[in-house]
Coordinates of C-alpha atoms and ligand atoms in Angstrom, one line a residue:
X19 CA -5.6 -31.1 19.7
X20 CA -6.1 -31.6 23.5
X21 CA -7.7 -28.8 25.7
X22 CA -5.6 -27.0 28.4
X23 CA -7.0 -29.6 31.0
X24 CA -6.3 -32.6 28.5
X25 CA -9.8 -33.5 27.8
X26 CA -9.4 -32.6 23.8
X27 CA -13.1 -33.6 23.1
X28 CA -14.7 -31.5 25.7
X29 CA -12.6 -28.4 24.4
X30 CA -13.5 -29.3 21.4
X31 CA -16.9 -29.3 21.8
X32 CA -16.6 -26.2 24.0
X33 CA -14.9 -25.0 20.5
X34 CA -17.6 -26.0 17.8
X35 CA -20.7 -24.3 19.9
X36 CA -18.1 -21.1 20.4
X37 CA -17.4 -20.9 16.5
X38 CA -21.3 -21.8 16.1
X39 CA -22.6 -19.1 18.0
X40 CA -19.8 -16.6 16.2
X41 CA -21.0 -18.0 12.8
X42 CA -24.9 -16.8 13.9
X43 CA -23.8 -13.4 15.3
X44 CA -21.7 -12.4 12.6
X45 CA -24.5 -13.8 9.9
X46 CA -27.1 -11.6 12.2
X47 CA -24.5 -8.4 12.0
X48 CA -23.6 -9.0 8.1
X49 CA -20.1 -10.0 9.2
X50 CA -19.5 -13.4 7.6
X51 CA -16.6 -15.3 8.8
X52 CA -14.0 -17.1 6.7
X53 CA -15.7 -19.8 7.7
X54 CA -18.9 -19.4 6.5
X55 CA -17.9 -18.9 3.1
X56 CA -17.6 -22.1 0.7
X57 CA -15.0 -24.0 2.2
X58 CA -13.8 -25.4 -1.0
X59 CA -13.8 -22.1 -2.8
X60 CA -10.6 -20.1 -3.7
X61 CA -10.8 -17.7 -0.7
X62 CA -10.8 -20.4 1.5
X63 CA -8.0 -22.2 -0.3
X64 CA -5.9 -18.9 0.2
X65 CA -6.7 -18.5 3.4
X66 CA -5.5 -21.8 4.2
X67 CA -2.4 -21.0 2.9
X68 CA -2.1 -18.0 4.4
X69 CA -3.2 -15.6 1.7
X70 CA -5.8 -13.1 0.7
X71 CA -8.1 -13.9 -2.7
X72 CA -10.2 -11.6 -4.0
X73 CA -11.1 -9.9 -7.6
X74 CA -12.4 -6.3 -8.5
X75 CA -16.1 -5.7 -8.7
X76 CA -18.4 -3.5 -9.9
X77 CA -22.6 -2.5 -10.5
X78 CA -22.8 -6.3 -11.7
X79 CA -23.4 -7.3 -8.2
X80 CA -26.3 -5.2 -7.8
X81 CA -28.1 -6.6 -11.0
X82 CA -26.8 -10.2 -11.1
X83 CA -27.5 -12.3 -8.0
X84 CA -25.7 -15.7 -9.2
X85 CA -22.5 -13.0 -9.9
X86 CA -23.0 -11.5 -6.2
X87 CA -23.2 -15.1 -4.8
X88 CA -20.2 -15.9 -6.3
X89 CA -18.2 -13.1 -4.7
X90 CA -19.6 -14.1 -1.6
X91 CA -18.4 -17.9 -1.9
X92 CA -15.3 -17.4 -3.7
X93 CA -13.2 -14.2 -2.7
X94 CA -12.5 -12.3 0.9
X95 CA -11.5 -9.3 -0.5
X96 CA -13.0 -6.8 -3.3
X97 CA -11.2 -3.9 -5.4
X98 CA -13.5 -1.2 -6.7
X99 CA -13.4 -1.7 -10.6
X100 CA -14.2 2.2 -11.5
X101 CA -16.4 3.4 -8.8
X102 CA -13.6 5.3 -7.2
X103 CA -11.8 6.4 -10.6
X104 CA -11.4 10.4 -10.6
X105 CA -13.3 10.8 -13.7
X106 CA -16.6 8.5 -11.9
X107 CA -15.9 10.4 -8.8
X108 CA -15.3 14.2 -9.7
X109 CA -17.9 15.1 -12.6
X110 CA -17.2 18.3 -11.7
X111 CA -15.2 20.4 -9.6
X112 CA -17.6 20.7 -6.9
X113 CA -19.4 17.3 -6.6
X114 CA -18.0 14.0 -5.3
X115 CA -20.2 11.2 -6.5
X116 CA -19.6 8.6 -3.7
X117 CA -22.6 5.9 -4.2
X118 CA -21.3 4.0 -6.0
X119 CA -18.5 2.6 -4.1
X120 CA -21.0 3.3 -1.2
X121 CA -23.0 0.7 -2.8
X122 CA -20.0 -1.7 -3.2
X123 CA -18.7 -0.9 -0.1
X124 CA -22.1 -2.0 1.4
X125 CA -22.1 -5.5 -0.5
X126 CA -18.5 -5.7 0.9
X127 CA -19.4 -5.1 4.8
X128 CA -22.7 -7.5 4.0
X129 CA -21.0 -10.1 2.6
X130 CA -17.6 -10.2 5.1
X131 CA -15.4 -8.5 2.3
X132 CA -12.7 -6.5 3.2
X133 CA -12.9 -3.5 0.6
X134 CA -9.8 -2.3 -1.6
X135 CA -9.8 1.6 -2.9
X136 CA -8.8 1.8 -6.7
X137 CA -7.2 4.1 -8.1
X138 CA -7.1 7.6 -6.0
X139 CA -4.5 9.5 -7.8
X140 CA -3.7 8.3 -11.8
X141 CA -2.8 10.3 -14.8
X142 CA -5.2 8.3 -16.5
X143 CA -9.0 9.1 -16.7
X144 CA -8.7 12.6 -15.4
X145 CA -11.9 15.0 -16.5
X146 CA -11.4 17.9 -18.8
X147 CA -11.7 20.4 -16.1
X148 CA -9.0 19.2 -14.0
X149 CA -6.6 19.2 -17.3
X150 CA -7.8 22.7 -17.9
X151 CA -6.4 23.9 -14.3
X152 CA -3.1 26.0 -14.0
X153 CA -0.5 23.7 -11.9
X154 CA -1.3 25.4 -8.8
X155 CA -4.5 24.9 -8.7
X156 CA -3.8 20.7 -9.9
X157 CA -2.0 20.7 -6.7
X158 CA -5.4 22.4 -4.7
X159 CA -7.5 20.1 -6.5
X160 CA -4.9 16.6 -5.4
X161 CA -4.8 17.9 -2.0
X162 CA -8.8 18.4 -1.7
X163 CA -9.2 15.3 -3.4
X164 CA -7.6 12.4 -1.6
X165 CA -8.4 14.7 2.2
X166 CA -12.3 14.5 1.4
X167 CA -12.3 10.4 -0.4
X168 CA -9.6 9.3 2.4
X169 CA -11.5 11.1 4.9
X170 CA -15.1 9.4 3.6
X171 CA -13.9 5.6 3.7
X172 CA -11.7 6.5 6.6
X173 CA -11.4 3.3 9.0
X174 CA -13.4 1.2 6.9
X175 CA -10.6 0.9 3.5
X176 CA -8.5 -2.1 3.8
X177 CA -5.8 -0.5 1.6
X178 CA -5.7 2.1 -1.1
X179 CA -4.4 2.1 -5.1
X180 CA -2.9 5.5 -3.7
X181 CA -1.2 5.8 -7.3
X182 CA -2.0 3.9 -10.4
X183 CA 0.6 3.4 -12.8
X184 CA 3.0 6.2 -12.1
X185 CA 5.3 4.7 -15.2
X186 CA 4.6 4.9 -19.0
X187 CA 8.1 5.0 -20.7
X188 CA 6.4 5.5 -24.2
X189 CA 5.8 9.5 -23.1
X190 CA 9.3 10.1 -23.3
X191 CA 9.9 11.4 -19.6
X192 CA 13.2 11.2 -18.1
X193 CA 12.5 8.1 -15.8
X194 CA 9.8 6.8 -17.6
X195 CA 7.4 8.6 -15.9
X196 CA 3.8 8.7 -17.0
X197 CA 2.7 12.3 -17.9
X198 CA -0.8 13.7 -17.3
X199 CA -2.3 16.4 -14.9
X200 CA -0.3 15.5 -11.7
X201 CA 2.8 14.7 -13.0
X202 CA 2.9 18.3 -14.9
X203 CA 1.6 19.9 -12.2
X204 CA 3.8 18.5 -9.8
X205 CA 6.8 16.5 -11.6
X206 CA 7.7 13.3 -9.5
X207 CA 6.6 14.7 -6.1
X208 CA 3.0 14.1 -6.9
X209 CA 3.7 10.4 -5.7
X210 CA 5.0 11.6 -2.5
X211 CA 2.7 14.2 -2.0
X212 CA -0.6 11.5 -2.5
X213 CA 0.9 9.3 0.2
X214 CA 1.9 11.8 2.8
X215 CA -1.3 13.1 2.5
X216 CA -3.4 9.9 2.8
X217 CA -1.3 8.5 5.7
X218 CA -2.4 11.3 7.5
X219 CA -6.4 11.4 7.1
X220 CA -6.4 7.2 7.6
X221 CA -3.3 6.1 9.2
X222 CA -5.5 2.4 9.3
X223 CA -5.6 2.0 5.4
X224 CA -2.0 0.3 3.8
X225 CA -0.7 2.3 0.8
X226 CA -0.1 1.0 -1.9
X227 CA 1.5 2.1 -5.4
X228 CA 0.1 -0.2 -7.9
X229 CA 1.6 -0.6 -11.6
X230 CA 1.4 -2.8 -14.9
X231 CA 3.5 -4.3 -17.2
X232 CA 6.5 -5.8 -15.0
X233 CA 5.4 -9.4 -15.1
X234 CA 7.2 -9.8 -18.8
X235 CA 10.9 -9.0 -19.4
X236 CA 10.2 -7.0 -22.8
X237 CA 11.8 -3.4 -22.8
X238 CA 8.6 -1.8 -21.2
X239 CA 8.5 -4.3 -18.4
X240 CA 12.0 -3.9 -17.8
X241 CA 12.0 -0.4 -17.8
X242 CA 9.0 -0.1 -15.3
X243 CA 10.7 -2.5 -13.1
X244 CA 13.9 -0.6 -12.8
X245 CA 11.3 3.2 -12.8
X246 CA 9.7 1.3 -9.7
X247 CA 12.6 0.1 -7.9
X248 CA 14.3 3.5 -8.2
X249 CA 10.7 5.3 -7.1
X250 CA 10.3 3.3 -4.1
X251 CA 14.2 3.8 -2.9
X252 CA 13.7 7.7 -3.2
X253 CA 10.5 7.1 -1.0
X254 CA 12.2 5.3 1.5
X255 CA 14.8 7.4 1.2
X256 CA 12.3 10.6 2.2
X257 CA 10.8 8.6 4.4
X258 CA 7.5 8.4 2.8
X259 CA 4.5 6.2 4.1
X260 CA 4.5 3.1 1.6
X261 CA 3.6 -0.3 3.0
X262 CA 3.3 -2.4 -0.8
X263 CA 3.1 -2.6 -4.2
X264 CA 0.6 -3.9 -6.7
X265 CA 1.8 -5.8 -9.4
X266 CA -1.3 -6.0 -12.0
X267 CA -0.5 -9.0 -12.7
X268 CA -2.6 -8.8 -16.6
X269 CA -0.8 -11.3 -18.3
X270 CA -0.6 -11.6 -22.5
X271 CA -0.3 -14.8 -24.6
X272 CA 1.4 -12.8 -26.7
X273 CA 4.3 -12.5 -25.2
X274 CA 6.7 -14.8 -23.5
X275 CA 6.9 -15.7 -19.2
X276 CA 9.6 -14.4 -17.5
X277 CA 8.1 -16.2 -13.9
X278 CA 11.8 -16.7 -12.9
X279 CA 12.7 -12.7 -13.9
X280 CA 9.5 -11.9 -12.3
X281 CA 10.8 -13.9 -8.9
X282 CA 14.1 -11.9 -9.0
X283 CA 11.9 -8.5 -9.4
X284 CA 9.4 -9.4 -6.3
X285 CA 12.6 -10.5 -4.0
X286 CA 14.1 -6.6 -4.8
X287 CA 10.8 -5.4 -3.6
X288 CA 10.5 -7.9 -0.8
X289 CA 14.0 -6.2 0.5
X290 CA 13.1 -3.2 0.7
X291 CA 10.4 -4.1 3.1
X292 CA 7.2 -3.9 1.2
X293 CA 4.1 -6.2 1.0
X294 CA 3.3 -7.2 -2.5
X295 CA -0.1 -8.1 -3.6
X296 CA -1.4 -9.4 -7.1
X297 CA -3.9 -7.0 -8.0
X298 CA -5.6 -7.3 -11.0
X299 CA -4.7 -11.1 -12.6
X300 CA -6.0 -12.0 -15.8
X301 CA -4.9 -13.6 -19.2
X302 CA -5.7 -11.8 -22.5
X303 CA -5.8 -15.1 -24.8
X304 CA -6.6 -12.9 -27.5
X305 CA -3.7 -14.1 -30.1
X306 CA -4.9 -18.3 -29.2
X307 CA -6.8 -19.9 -31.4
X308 CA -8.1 -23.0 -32.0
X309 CA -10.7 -25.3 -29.7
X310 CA -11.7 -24.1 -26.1
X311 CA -11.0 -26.1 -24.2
X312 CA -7.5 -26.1 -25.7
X313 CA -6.9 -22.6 -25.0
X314 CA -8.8 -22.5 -21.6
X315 CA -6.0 -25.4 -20.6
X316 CA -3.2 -22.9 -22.3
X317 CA -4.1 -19.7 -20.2
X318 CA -4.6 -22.2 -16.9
X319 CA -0.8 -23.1 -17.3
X320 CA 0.4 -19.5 -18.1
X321 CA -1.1 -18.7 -14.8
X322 CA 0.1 -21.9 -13.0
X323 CA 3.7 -20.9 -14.0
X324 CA 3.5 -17.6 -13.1
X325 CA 1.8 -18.0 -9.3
X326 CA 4.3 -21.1 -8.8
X327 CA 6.9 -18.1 -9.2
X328 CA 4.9 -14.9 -7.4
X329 CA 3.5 -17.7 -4.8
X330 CA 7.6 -18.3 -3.6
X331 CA 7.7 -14.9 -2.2
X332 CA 6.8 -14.7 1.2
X333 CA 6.2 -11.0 1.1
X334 CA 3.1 -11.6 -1.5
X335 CA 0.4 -11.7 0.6
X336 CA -2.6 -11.7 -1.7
X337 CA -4.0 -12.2 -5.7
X338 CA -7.0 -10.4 -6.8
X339 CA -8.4 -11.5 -10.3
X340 CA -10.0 -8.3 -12.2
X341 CA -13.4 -9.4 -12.3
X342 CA -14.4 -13.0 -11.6
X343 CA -15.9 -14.1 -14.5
X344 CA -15.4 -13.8 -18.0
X345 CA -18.9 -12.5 -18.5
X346 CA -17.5 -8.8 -17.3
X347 CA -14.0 -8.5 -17.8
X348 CA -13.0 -5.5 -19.0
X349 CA -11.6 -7.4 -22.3
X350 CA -15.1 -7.9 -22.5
X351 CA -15.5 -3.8 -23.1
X352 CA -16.1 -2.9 -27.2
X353 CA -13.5 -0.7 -27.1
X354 CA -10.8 -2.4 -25.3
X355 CA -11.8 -6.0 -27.8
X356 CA -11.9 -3.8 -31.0
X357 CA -8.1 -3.1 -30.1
X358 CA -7.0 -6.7 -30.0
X359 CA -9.6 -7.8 -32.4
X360 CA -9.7 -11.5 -30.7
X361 CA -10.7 -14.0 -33.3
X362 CA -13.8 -14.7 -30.2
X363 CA -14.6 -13.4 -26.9
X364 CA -12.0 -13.4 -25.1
X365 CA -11.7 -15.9 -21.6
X366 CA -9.5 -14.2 -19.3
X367 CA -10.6 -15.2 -16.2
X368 CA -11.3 -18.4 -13.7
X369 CA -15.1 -18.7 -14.3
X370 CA -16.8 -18.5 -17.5
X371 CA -19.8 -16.7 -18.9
X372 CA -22.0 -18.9 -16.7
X373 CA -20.3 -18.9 -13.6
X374 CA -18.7 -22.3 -14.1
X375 CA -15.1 -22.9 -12.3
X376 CA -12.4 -23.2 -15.5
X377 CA -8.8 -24.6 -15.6
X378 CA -7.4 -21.6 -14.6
X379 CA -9.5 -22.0 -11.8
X380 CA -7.9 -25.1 -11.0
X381 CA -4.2 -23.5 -11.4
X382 CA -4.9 -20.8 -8.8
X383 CA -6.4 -23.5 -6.7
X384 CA -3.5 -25.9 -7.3
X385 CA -1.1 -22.6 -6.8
X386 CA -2.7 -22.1 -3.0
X387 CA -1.7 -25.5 -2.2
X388 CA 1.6 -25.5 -3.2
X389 CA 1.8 -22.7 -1.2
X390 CA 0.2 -24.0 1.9
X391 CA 2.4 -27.3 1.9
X392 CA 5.4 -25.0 1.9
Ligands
XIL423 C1 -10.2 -0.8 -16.6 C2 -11.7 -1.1 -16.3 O1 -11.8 -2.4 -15.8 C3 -12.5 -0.9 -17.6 O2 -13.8 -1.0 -17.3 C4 -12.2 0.5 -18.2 O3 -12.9 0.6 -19.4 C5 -10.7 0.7 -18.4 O4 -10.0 0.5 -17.2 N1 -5.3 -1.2 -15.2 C6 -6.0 -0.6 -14.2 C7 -7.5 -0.6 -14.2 O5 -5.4 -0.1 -13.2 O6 -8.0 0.6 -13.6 C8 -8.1 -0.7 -15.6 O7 -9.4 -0.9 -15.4 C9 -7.4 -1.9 -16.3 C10 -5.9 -1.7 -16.4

């Protein structure tokens, strides 16, 4: 493209010793550009098409260098896996345990990462002395909570998981509501209440409410869409800070797409003026059999079919896998495989146990061009 005085090679070559010198500086303060990441890796390819790729991560990238390398080639933006779950976090009443996710949040800033905060208020993995606490003092112990994490990664948090999964029909709520500490201390208001308070100690960090299960049309997903839908209208409504949702985006050969549904779902989010991001993508193949490479092929199409869909909707702005390679995925965890009993470890993810790219690594690939020829 020609310069402002017409000579396009001079400005050019004014603009390759400009980005050169940024490159250095950046390397020397620990702030890698976009740039100097693999260009042919899947943050790149998402950047190009105007998106943000990224996975969760964990201790893994402390102890395994080729795993840390491959953050740092193929993804621009990390989620805390557990680091920053209340149970990790709050031992105890009195102690907040923040190396952890200081320790990630260091690889992050090293490596040119942005840095995603997951999960800050959940009804899931809550320690016995919160559950023990009379409502009032569940409220105290909310309010203390996110003031004094917000307050600690103030400035320097991307976003936040502000709530995890607010909906779990199968407790029998009116609304579908999932119960645990906060909702019974709190009823409904505890959503509000997290994001009101957040929005006021980092007013830089975009809030997110980030749920499971919509991305297939059987009666849970349907009735967490519609919970969701109807949460985020009273929100508005009461003008509460919200700028996205987090679809999880942990998808199940076991049960049947429903890209197009799913479509319909983000376009009723996209209305309502929210950013949608992917935020935890994986496959659990656990019901395939037969040869590898077949079902490594199987899961790549799954997920081809279901970013062609998310991919249309302008407000998604990112996909982050949970974990990068199958060697850690959380299917990977005893417990969570002795509940699907997978006929072999399961292969969930878009590298393997050795790093290597798979087929659903093509699909995402293949998914960010689409998108960037659009
Ligand atoms: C998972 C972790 O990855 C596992 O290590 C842990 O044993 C269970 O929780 N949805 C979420 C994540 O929002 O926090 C969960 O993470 C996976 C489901």
């Amino acid at each position: 493209m020609d310069g402002e005085d017409g000579s396009g090679v001079l400005v050019g070559r004014r603009r390759a010793l400009a980005l050169a010198a940024a490159t250095a500086a950046a390397a020397i303060g620990g702030l890698r550009p976009a740039t100097a990441r693999r260009s042919d890796g899947l943050a790149a390819r998402a950047a190009r098409a105007g998106l943000t790729f990224g996975s969760s991560v964990a201790a893994e990238v402390d102890t395994d260098p080729a795993y840390a390398a491959l953050y740092r080639d193929e993804t621009a933006i990390v989620t805390t896996d557990y680091a920053l779950k209340f149970d990790v976090l709050r031992p105890d009443a009195s102690t907040f345990r923040f190396e952890p996710a200081d320790r990630l949040l260091a690889f992050a800033k090293g490596a040119g990462l942005a840095f995603r905060g997951h999960a800050l208020i959940w009804n899931e993995n809550v320690p016995g002395w919160v559950k023990t606490s009379s409502a009032a003092a569940v409220e105290r112990v909310m309010a203390g909570h996110i003031e004094r994490v917000a307050s600690h990664y103030a400035g320097r948090v991307h976003s936040w998981d502000v709530v995890n999964e607010p909906f779990w029909p199968g407790h029998g709520i009116a609304g579908g509501f999932r119960d645990g500490p906060w909702f019974r201390a709190m009823g409904q208001r505890y959503v509000a209440e997290a994001l009101r308070r957040i929005a006021a100690v980092d007013p830089k960090a975009r809030l997110l409410i980030n749920e499971a299960f919509t991305e297939h049309a059987d009666d849970l997903g349907l009735a967490v869409r519609a919970g969701l839908l109807k949460l985020v209208d009273d929100l508005r409504q009461k003008g509460v800070p919200l700028h996205g949702i987090g679809l999880q985006g942990h998808l199940d050969m076991r049960k049947p797409p429903d890209d197009e549904g799913f479509r319909t779902f983000l376009h009723e989010l996209a209305r309502r003026d929210l950013d949608i991001w992917i935020t935890e993508l994986d496959v659990n193949d656990s019901a395939l059999s037969g040869r590898v490479e077949t079902r490594d092929i199987a899961v790549a199409a799954r997920v081809a079919g279901f970013l062609a869909a998310v991919l249309a909707e302008p407000r998604v702005r990112g996909v982050i896998t949970w974990q990068l390679s199958d060697r850690y995925s959380w299917y990977r965890d005893p417990a969570v495989a002795r509940s699907l009993s997978p006929a072999r470890p399961m292969r969930p993810l878009p590298f393997d146990d050795r790093m290597d790219r798979k087929p659903m690594w093509q699909a995402i690939a293949a998914a960010f061009e689409a998108r960037r020829r659009t």
